[in-house]
Short mmCIF file of C-alpha atoms in Angstrom, two decimals:
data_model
loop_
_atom_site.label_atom_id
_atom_site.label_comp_id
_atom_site.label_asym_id
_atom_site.label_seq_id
_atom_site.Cartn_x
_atom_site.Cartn_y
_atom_site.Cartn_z
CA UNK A 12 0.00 0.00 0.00
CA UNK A 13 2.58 2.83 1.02
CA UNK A 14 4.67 1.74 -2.38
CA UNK A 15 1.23 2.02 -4.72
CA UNK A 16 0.95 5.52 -2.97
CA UNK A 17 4.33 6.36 -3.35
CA UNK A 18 4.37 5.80 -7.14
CA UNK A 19 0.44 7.58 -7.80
CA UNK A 20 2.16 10.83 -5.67
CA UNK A 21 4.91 10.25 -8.27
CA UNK A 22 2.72 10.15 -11.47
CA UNK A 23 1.08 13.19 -10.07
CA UNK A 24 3.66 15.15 -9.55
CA UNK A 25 6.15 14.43 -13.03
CA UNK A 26 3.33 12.48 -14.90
CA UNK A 27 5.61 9.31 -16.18
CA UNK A 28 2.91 6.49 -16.95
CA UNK A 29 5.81 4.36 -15.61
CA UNK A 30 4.96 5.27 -12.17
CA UNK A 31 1.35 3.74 -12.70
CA UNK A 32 2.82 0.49 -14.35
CA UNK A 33 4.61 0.42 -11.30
CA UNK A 34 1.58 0.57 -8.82
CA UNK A 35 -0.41 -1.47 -10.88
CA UNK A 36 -1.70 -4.93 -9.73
CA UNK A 37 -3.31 -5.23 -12.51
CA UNK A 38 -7.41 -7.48 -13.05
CA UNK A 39 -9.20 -4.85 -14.21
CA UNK A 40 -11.41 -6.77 -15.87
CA UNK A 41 -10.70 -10.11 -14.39
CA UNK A 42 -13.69 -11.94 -12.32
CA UNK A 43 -13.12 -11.56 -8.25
CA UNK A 44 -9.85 -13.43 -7.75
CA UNK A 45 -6.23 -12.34 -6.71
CA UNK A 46 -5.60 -8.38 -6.80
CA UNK A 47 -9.28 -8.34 -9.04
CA UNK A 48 -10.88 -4.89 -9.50
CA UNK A 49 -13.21 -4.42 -6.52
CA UNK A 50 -12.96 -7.43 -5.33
CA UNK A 51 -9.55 -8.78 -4.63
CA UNK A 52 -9.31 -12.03 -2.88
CA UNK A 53 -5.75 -11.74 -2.23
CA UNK A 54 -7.20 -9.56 0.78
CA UNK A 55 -10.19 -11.37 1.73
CA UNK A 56 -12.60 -13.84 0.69
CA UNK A 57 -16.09 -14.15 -0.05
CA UNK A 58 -18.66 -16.79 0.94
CA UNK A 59 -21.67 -18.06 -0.87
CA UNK A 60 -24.07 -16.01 1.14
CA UNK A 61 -22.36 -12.54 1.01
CA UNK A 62 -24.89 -9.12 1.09
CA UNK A 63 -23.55 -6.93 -1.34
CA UNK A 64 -24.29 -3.04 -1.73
CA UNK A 65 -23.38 -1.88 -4.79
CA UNK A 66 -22.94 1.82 -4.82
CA UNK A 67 -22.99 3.03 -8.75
CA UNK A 68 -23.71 -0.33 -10.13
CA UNK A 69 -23.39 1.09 -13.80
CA UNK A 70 -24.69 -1.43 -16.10
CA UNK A 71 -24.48 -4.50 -13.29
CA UNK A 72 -21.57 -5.92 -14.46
CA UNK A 73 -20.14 -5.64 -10.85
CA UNK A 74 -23.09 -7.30 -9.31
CA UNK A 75 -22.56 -10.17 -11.91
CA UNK A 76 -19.20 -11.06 -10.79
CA UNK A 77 -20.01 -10.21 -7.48
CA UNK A 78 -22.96 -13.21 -7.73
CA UNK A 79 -20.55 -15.48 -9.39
CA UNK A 80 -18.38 -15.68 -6.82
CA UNK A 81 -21.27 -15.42 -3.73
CA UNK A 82 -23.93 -17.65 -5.93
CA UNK A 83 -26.09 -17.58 -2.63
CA UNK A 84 -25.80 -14.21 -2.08
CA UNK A 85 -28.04 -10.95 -2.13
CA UNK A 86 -27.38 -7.46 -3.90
CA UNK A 87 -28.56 -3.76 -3.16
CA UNK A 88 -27.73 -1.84 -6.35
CA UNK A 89 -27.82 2.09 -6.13
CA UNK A 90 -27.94 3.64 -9.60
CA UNK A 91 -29.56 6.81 -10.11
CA UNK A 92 -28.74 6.58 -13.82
CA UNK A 93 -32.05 6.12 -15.46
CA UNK A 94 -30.21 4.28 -18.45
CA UNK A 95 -28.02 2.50 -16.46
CA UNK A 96 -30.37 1.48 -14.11
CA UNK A 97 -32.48 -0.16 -16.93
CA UNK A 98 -29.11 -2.12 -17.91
CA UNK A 99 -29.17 -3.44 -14.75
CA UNK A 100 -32.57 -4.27 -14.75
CA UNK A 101 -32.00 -6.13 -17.78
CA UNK A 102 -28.74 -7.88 -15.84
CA UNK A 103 -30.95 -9.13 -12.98
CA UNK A 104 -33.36 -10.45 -15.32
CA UNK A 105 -30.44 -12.56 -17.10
CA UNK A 106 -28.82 -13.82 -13.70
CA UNK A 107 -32.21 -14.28 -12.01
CA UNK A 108 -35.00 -14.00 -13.75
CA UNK A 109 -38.40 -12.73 -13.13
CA UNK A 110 -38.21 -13.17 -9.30
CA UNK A 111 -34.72 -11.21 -9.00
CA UNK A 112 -36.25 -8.88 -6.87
CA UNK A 113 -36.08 -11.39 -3.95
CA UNK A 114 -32.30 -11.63 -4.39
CA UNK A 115 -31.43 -8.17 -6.22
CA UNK A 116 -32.85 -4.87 -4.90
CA UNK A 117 -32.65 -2.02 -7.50
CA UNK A 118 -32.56 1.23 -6.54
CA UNK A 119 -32.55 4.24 -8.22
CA UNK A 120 -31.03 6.92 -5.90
CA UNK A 121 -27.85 8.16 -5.67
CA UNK A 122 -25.80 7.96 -1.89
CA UNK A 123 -24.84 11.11 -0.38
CA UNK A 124 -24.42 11.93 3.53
CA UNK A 125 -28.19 12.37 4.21
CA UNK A 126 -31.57 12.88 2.32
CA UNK A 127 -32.41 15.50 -0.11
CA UNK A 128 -32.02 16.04 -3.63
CA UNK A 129 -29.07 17.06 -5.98
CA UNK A 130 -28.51 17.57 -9.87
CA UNK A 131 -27.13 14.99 -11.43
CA UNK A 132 -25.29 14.65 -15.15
CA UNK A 133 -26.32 11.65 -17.35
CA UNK A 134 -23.84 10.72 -19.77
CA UNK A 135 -23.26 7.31 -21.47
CA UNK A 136 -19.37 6.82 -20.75
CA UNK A 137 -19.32 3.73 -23.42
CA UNK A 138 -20.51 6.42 -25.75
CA UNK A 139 -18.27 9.52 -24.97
CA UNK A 140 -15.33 7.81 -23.32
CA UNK A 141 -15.38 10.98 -20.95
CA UNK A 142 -17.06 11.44 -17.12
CA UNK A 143 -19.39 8.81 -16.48
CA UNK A 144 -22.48 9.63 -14.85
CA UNK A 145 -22.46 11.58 -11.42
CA UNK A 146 -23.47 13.85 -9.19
CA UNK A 147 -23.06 17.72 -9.22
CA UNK A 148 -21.08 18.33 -6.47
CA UNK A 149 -18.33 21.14 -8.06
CA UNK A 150 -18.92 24.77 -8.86
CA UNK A 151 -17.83 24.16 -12.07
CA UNK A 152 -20.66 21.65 -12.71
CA UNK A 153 -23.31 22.85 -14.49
CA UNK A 154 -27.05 21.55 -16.08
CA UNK A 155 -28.08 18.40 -14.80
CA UNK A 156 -31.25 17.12 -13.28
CA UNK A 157 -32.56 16.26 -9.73
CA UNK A 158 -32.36 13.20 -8.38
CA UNK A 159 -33.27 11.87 -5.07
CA UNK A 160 -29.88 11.26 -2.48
CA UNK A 161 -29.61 9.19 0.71
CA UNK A 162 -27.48 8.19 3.18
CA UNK A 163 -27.19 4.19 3.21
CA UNK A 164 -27.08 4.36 7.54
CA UNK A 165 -30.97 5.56 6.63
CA UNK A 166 -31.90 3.48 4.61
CA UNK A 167 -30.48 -0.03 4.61
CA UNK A 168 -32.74 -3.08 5.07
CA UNK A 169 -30.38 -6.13 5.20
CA UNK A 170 -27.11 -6.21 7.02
CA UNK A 171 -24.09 -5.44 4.33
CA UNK A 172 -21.08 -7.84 4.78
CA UNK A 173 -19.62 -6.27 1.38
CA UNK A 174 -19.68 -2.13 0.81
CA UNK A 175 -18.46 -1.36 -2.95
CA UNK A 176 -18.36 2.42 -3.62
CA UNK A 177 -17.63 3.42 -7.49
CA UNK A 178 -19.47 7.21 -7.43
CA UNK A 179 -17.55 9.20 -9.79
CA UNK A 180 -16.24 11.38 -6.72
CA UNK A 181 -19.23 11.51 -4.50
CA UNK A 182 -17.07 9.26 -2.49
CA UNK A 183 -16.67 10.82 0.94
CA UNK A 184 -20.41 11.88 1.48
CA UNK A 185 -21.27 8.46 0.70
CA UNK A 186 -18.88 6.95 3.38
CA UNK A 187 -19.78 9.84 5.95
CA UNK A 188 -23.66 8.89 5.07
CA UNK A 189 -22.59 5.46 6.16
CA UNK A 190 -20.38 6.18 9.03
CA UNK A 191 -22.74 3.94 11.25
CA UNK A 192 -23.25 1.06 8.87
CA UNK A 193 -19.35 0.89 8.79
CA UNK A 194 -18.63 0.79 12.78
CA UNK A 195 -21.29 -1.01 13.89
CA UNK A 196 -21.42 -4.11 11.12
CA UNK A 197 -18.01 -3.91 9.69
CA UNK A 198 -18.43 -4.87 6.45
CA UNK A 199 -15.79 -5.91 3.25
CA UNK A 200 -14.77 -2.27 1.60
CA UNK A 201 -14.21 -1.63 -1.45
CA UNK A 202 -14.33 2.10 -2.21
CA UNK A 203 -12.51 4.50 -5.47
CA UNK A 204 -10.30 7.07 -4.81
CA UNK A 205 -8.87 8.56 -7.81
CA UNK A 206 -11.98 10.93 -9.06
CA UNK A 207 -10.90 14.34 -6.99
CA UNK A 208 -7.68 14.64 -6.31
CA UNK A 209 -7.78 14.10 -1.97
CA UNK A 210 -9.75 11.19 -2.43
CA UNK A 211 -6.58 8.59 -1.53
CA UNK A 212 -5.90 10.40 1.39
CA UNK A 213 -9.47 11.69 2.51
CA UNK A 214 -11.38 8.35 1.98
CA UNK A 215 -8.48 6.44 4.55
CA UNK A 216 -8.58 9.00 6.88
CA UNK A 217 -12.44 9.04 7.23
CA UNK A 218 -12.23 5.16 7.56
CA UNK A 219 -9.18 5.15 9.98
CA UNK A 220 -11.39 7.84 12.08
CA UNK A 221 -13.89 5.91 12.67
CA UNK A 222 -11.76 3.53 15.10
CA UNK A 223 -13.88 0.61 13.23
CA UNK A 224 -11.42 -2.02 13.39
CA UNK A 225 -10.39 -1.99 9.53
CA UNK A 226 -7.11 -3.08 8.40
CA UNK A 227 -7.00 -0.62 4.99
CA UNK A 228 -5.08 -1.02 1.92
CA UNK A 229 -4.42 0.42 -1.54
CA UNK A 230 -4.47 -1.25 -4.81
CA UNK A 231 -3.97 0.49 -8.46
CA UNK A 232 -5.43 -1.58 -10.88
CA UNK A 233 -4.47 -0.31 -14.74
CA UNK A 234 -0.98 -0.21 -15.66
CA UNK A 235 -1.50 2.75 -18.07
CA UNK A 236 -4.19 4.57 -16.54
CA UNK A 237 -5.10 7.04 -13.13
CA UNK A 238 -8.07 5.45 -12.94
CA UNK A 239 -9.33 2.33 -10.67
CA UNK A 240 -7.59 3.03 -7.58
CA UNK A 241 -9.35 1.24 -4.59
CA UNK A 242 -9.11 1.64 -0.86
CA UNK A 243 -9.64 -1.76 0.49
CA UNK A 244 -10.73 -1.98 4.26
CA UNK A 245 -10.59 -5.83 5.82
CA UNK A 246 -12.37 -6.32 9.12
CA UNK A 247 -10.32 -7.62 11.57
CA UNK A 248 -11.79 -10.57 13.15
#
């Protein structure tokens, strides 16, 4: 972990792709297994009857390989992405089948550090290869429309053993909207930190504030590219 920081500080500061080849443990793509994006086994392990929330399931590709590797287990999906979110209706249909609402709970709003509303930006990624959908958090965000946000500690009907956050740098309200969730059932982390550029460092120290018994790492996981870097926190038993 401090060498994968050391060599993302380095690629910030002279910008030498070698420095992210360097950090890189590569699985990008790969289904959950050793140093896998989001979930990387050589950390910790899954068991058949995981409960995963999925914050910014995309197109529920993560949930797939998330259900391949926990075939007993159960999914909350948080996608505020009306496009996306019919993608992953369609995904749940394919894994499941008509009933997947028993073991896959859709939900269209987007996590934040309490209830309200914020504009949000729609844009098809696959399409544009630029910002994926997200939140309007910066002054320089413009446009957008509302969408219903909520803090998961509000809202959460099933204990999580596995927390994935992938929210295009709404990050840190998400984890402060689930400050409780996180000290008081300790689940499996997963959580980006290479949208906004104090994410590394702001995302471990709200974790290692919370005294919740989390032994955190740091993984890069593209060899030529910033993004996919993932704080990992492992309860300790």
């Amino acid at each position: 972990s401090a060498l994968t920081l050391y060599h993302l500080l380095l690629f910030r500061l002279r910008f030498d792709p070698a420095h992210l080849s360097r950090a890189s443990v590569g699985g990008l793509e790969a289904m959950p297994g050793p140093n896998s994006y989001v979930f990387d086994s050589s950390l910790f392990a899954l068991t058949s009857h995981e409960h995963f929330v999925d914050g910014g399931a995309y197109r529920g590709e993560t949930f797939e390989r998330f259900l391949t590797a926990s075939p007993e287990g159960t999914v909350h999906a948080f996608e505020p992405d009306p496009v996306n979110l019919a993608y992953c209706r369609a995904k749940a249909l394919e894994l499941r089948g008509a009933d997947f609402e028993r073991r896959i709970m859709l939900d269209g709003r987007a996590l934040w550090d309490r209830a309200g509303r914020l504009h949000f930006s729609s844009q098809d990624y696959q399409a544009s290869r630029r910002a994926a959908s997200h939140l309007l958090i910066s002054d320089r965000d413009e446009g957008g429309t509302s969408v219903p946000v909520v803090a998961l500690d509000d809202v959460l009907e099933q204990v999580p053993t596995f927390l994935k956050l992938e929210l295009e740098g709404a990050e840190t309200w998400a984890v402060r909207g689930a400050a409780t969730t996180i000290a008081r059932h300790r689940p499996k982390l997963s959580i980006g930190v290479y949208h906004r550029p104090l994410d590394m460092l702001e995302v471990i120290r709200q974790l290692a504030d919370m005294r919740a018994d989390y032994r955190l790492y740091l993984r890069h996981h593209t060899p030529s590219d910033w993004v996919a870097t993932v704080c990992y926190g492992v309860p300790l038993s």
